[in-house]
mmCIF file of N, CA and C in Angstrom:
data_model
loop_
_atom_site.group_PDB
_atom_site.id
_atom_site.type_symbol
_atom_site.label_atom_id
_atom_site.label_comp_id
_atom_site.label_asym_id
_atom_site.label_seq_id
_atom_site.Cartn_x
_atom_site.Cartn_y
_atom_site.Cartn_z
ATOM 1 N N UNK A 23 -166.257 43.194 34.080
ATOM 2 C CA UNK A 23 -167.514 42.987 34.782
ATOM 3 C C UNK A 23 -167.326 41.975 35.920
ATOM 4 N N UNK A 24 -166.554 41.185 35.668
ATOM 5 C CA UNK A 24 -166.178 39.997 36.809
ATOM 6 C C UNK A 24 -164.962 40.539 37.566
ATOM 7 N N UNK A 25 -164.323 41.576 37.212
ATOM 8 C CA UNK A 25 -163.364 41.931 37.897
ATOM 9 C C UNK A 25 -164.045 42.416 39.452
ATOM 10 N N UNK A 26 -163.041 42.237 40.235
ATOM 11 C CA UNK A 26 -163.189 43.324 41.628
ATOM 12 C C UNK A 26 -162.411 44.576 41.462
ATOM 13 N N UNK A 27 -163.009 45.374 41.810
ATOM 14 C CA UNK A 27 -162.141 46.681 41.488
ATOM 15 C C UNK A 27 -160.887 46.896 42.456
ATOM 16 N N UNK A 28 -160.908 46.204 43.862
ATOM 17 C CA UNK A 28 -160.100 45.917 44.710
ATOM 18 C C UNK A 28 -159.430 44.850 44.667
ATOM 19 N N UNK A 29 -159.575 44.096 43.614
ATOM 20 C CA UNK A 29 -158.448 42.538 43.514
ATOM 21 C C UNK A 29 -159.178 41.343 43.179
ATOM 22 N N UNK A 30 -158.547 40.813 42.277
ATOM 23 C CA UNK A 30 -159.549 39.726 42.249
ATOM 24 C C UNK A 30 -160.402 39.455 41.792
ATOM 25 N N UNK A 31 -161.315 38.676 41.553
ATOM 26 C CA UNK A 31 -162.492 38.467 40.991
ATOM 27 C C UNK A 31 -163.706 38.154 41.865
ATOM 28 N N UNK A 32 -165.121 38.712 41.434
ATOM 29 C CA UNK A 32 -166.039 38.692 42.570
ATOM 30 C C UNK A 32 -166.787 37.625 42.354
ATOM 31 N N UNK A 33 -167.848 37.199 42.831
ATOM 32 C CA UNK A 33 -168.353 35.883 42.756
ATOM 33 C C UNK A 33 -169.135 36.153 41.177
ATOM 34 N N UNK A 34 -169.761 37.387 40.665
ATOM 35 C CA UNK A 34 -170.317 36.949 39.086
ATOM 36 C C UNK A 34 -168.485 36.368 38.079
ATOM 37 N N UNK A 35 -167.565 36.460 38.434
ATOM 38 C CA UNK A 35 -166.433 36.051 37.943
ATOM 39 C C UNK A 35 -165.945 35.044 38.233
ATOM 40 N N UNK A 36 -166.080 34.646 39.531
ATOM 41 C CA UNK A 36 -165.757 32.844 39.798
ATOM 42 C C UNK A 36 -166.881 31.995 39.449
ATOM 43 N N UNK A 37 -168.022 32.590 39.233
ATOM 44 C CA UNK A 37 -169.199 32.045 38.529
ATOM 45 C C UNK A 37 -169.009 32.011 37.343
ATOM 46 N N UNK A 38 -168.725 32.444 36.576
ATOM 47 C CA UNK A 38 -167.961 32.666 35.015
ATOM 48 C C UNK A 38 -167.390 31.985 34.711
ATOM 49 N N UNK A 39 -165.967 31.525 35.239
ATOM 50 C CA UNK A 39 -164.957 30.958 35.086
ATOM 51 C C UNK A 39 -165.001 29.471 35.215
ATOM 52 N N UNK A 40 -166.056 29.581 36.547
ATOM 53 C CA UNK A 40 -166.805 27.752 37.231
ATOM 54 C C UNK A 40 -167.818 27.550 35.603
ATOM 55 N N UNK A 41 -168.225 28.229 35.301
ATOM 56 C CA UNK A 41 -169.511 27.651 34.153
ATOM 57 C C UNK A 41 -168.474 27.304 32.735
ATOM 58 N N UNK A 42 -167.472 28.366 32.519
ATOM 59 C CA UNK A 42 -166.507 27.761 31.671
ATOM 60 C C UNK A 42 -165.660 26.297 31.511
ATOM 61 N N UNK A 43 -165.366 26.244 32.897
ATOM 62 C CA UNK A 43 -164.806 24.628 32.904
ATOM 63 C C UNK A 43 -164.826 24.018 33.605
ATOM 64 N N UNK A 44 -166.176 23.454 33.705
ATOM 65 C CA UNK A 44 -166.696 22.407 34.303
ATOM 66 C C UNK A 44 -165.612 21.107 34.595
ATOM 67 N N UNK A 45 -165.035 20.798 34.548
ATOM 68 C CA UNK A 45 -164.021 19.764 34.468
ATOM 69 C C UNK A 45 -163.260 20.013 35.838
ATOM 70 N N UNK A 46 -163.099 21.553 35.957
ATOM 71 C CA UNK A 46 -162.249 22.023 36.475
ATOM 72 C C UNK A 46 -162.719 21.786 38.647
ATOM 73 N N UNK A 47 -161.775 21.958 39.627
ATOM 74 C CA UNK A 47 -162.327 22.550 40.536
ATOM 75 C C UNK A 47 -162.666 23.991 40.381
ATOM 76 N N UNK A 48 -163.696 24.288 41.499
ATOM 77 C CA UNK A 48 -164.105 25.527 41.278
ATOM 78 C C UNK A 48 -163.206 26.761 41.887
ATOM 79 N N UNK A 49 -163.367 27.907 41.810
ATOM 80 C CA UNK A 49 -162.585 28.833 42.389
ATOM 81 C C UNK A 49 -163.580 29.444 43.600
ATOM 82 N N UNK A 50 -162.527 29.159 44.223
ATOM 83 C CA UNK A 50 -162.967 29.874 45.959
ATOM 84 C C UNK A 50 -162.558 31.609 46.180
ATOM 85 N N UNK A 51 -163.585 31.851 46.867
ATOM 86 C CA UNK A 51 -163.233 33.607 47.283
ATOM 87 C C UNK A 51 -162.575 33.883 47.921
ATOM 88 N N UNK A 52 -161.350 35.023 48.044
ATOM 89 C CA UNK A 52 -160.443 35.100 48.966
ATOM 90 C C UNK A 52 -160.729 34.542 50.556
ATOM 91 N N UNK A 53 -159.409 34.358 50.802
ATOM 92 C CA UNK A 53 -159.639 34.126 52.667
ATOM 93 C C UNK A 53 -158.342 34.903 53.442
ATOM 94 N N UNK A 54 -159.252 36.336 53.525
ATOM 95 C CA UNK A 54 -157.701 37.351 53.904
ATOM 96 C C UNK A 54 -158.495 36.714 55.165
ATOM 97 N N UNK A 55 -159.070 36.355 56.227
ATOM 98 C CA UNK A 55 -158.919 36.252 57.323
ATOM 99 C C UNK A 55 -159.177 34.825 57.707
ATOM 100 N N UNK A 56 -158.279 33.801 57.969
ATOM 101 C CA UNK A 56 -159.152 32.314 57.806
ATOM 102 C C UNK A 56 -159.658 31.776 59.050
ATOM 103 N N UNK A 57 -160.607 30.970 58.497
ATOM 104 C CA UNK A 57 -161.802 30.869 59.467
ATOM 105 C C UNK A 57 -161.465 29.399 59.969
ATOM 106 N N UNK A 58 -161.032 28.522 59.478
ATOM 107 C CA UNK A 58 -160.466 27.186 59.472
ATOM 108 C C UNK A 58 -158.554 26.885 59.409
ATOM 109 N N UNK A 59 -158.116 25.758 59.653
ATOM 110 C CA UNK A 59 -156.885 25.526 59.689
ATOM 111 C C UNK A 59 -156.733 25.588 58.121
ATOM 112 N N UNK A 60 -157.770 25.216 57.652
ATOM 113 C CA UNK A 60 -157.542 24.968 56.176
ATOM 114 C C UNK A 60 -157.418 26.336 55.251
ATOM 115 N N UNK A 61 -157.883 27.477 55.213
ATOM 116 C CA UNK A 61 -158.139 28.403 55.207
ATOM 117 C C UNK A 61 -156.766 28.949 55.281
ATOM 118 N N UNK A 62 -156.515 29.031 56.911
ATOM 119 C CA UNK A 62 -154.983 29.491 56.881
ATOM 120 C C UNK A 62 -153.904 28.934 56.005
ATOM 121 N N UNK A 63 -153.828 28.093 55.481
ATOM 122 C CA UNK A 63 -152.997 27.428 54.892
ATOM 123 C C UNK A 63 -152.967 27.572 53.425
ATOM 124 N N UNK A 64 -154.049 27.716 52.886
ATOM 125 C CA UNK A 64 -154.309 28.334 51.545
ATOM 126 C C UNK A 64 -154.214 30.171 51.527
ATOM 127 N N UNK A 65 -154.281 30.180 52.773
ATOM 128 C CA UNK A 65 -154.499 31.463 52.179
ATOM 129 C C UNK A 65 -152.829 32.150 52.290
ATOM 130 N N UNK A 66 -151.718 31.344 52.861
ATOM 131 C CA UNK A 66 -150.426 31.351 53.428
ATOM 132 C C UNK A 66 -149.485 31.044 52.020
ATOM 133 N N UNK A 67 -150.221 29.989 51.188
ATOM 134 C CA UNK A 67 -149.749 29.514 50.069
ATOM 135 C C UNK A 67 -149.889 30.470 48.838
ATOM 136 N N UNK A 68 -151.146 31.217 48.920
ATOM 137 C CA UNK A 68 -151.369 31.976 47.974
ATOM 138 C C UNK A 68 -150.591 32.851 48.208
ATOM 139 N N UNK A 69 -150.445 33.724 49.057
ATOM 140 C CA UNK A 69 -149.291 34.685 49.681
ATOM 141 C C UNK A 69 -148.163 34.279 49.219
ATOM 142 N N UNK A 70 -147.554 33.293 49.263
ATOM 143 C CA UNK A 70 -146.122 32.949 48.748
ATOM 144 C C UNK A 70 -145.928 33.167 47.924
ATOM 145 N N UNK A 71 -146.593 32.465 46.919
ATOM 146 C CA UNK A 71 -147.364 31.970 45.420
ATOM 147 C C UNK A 71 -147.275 33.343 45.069
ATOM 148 N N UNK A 72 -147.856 34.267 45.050
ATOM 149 C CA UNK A 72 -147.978 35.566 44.650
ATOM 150 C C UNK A 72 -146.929 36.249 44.764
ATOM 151 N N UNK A 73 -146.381 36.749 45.661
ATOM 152 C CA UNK A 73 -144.962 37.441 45.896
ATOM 153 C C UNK A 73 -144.192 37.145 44.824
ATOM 154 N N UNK A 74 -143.768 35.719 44.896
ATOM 155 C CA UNK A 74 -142.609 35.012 43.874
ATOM 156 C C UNK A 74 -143.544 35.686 42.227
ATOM 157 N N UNK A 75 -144.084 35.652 42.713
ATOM 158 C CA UNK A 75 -144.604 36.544 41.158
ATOM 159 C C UNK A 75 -144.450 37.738 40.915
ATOM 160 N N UNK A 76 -145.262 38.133 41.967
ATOM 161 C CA UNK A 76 -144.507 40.026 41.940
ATOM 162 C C UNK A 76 -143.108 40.132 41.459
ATOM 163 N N UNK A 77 -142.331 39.108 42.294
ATOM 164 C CA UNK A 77 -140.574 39.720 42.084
ATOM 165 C C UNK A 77 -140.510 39.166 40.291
ATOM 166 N N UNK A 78 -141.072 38.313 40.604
ATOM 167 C CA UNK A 78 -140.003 37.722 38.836
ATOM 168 C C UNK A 78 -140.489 37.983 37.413
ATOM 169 N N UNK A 79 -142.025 37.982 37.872
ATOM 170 C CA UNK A 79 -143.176 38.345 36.591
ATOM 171 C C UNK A 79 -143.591 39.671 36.240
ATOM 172 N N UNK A 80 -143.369 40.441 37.177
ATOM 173 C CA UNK A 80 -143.503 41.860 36.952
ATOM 174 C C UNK A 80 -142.275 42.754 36.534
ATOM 175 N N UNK A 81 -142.567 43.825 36.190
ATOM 176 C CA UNK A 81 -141.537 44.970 36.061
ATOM 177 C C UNK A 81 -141.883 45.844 37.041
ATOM 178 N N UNK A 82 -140.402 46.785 37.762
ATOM 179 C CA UNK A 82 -140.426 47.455 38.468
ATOM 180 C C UNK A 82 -141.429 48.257 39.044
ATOM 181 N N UNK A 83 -142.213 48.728 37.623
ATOM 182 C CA UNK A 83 -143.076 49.748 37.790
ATOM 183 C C UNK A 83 -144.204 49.142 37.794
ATOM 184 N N UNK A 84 -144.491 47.858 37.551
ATOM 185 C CA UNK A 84 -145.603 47.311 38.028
ATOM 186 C C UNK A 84 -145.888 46.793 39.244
ATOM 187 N N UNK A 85 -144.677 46.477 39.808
ATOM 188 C CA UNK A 85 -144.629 46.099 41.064
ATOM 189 C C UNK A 85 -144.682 46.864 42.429
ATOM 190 N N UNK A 86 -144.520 48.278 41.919
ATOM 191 C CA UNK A 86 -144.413 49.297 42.495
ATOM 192 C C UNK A 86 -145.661 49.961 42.771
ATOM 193 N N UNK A 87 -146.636 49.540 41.458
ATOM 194 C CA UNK A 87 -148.052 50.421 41.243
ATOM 195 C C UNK A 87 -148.833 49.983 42.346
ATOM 196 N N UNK A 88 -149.712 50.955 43.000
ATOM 197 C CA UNK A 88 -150.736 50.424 43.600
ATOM 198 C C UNK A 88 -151.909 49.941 43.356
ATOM 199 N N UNK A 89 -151.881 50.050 41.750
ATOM 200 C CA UNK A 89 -153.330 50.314 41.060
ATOM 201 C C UNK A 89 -153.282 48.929 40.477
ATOM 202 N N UNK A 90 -152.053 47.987 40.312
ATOM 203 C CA UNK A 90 -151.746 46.800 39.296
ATOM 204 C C UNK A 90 -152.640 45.416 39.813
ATOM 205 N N UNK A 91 -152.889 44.690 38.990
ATOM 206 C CA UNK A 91 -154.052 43.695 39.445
ATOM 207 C C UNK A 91 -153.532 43.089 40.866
ATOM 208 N N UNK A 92 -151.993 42.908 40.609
ATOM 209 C CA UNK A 92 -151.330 41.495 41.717
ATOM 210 C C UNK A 92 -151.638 42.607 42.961
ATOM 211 N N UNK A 93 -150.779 43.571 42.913
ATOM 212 C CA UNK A 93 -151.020 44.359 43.896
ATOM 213 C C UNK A 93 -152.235 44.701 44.543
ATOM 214 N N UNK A 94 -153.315 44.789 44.030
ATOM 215 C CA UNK A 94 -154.439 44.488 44.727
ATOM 216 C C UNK A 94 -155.662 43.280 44.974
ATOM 217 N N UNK A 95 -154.619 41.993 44.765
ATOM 218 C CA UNK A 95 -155.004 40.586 44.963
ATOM 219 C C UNK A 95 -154.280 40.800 46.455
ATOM 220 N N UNK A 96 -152.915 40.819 46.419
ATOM 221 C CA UNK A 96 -152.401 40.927 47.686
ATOM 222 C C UNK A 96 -153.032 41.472 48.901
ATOM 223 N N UNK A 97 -153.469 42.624 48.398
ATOM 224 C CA UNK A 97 -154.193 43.509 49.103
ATOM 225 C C UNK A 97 -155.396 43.054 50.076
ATOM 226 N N UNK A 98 -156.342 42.360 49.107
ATOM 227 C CA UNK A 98 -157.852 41.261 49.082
ATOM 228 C C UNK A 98 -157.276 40.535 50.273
ATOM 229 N N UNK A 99 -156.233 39.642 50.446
ATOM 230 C CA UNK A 99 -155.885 38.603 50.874
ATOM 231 C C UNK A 99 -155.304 38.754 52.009
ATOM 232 N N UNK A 100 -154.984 40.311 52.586
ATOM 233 C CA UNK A 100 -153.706 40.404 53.627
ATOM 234 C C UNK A 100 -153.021 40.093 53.156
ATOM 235 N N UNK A 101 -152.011 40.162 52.460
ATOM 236 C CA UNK A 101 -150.743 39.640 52.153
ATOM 237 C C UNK A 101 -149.472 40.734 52.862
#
């Protein structure tokens, strides 16, 4: 229900996750296009951040899928 069907999680899911742990910072919505220096830079990090995952955390055929969660986080984000 909090999923995005295109990647990611939609705001009833970062709303979810924010009401779960309060302690926590909150989670921000993608920034495939950034609007700020700051923006670019997170959104450059997440890109990294992710890849190195694809290669090492996945299996072939997950990495390959188009349908697999990472693969369409990437997607969300421009990557």
């Amino acid at each position: 229900e909090g999923k995005n069907p295109k990647g990611g999680l939609n705001a009833k899911g970062r709303a979810s996750y924010n009401a779960a742990n309060p302690g926590k910072p909150g989670l921000k919505p993608p920034a495939p296009k950034p609007k700020t220096k700051k923006d670019a830079g997170r959104r450059k990090s997440f890109c990294a951040r992710m890849e190195g995952m694809k290669k090492k955390l996945t299996s072939s055929k997950t990495a390959k899928d188009p349908n697999s969660r990472i693969n369409k986080s990437l997607r969300a984000w421009n990557c």
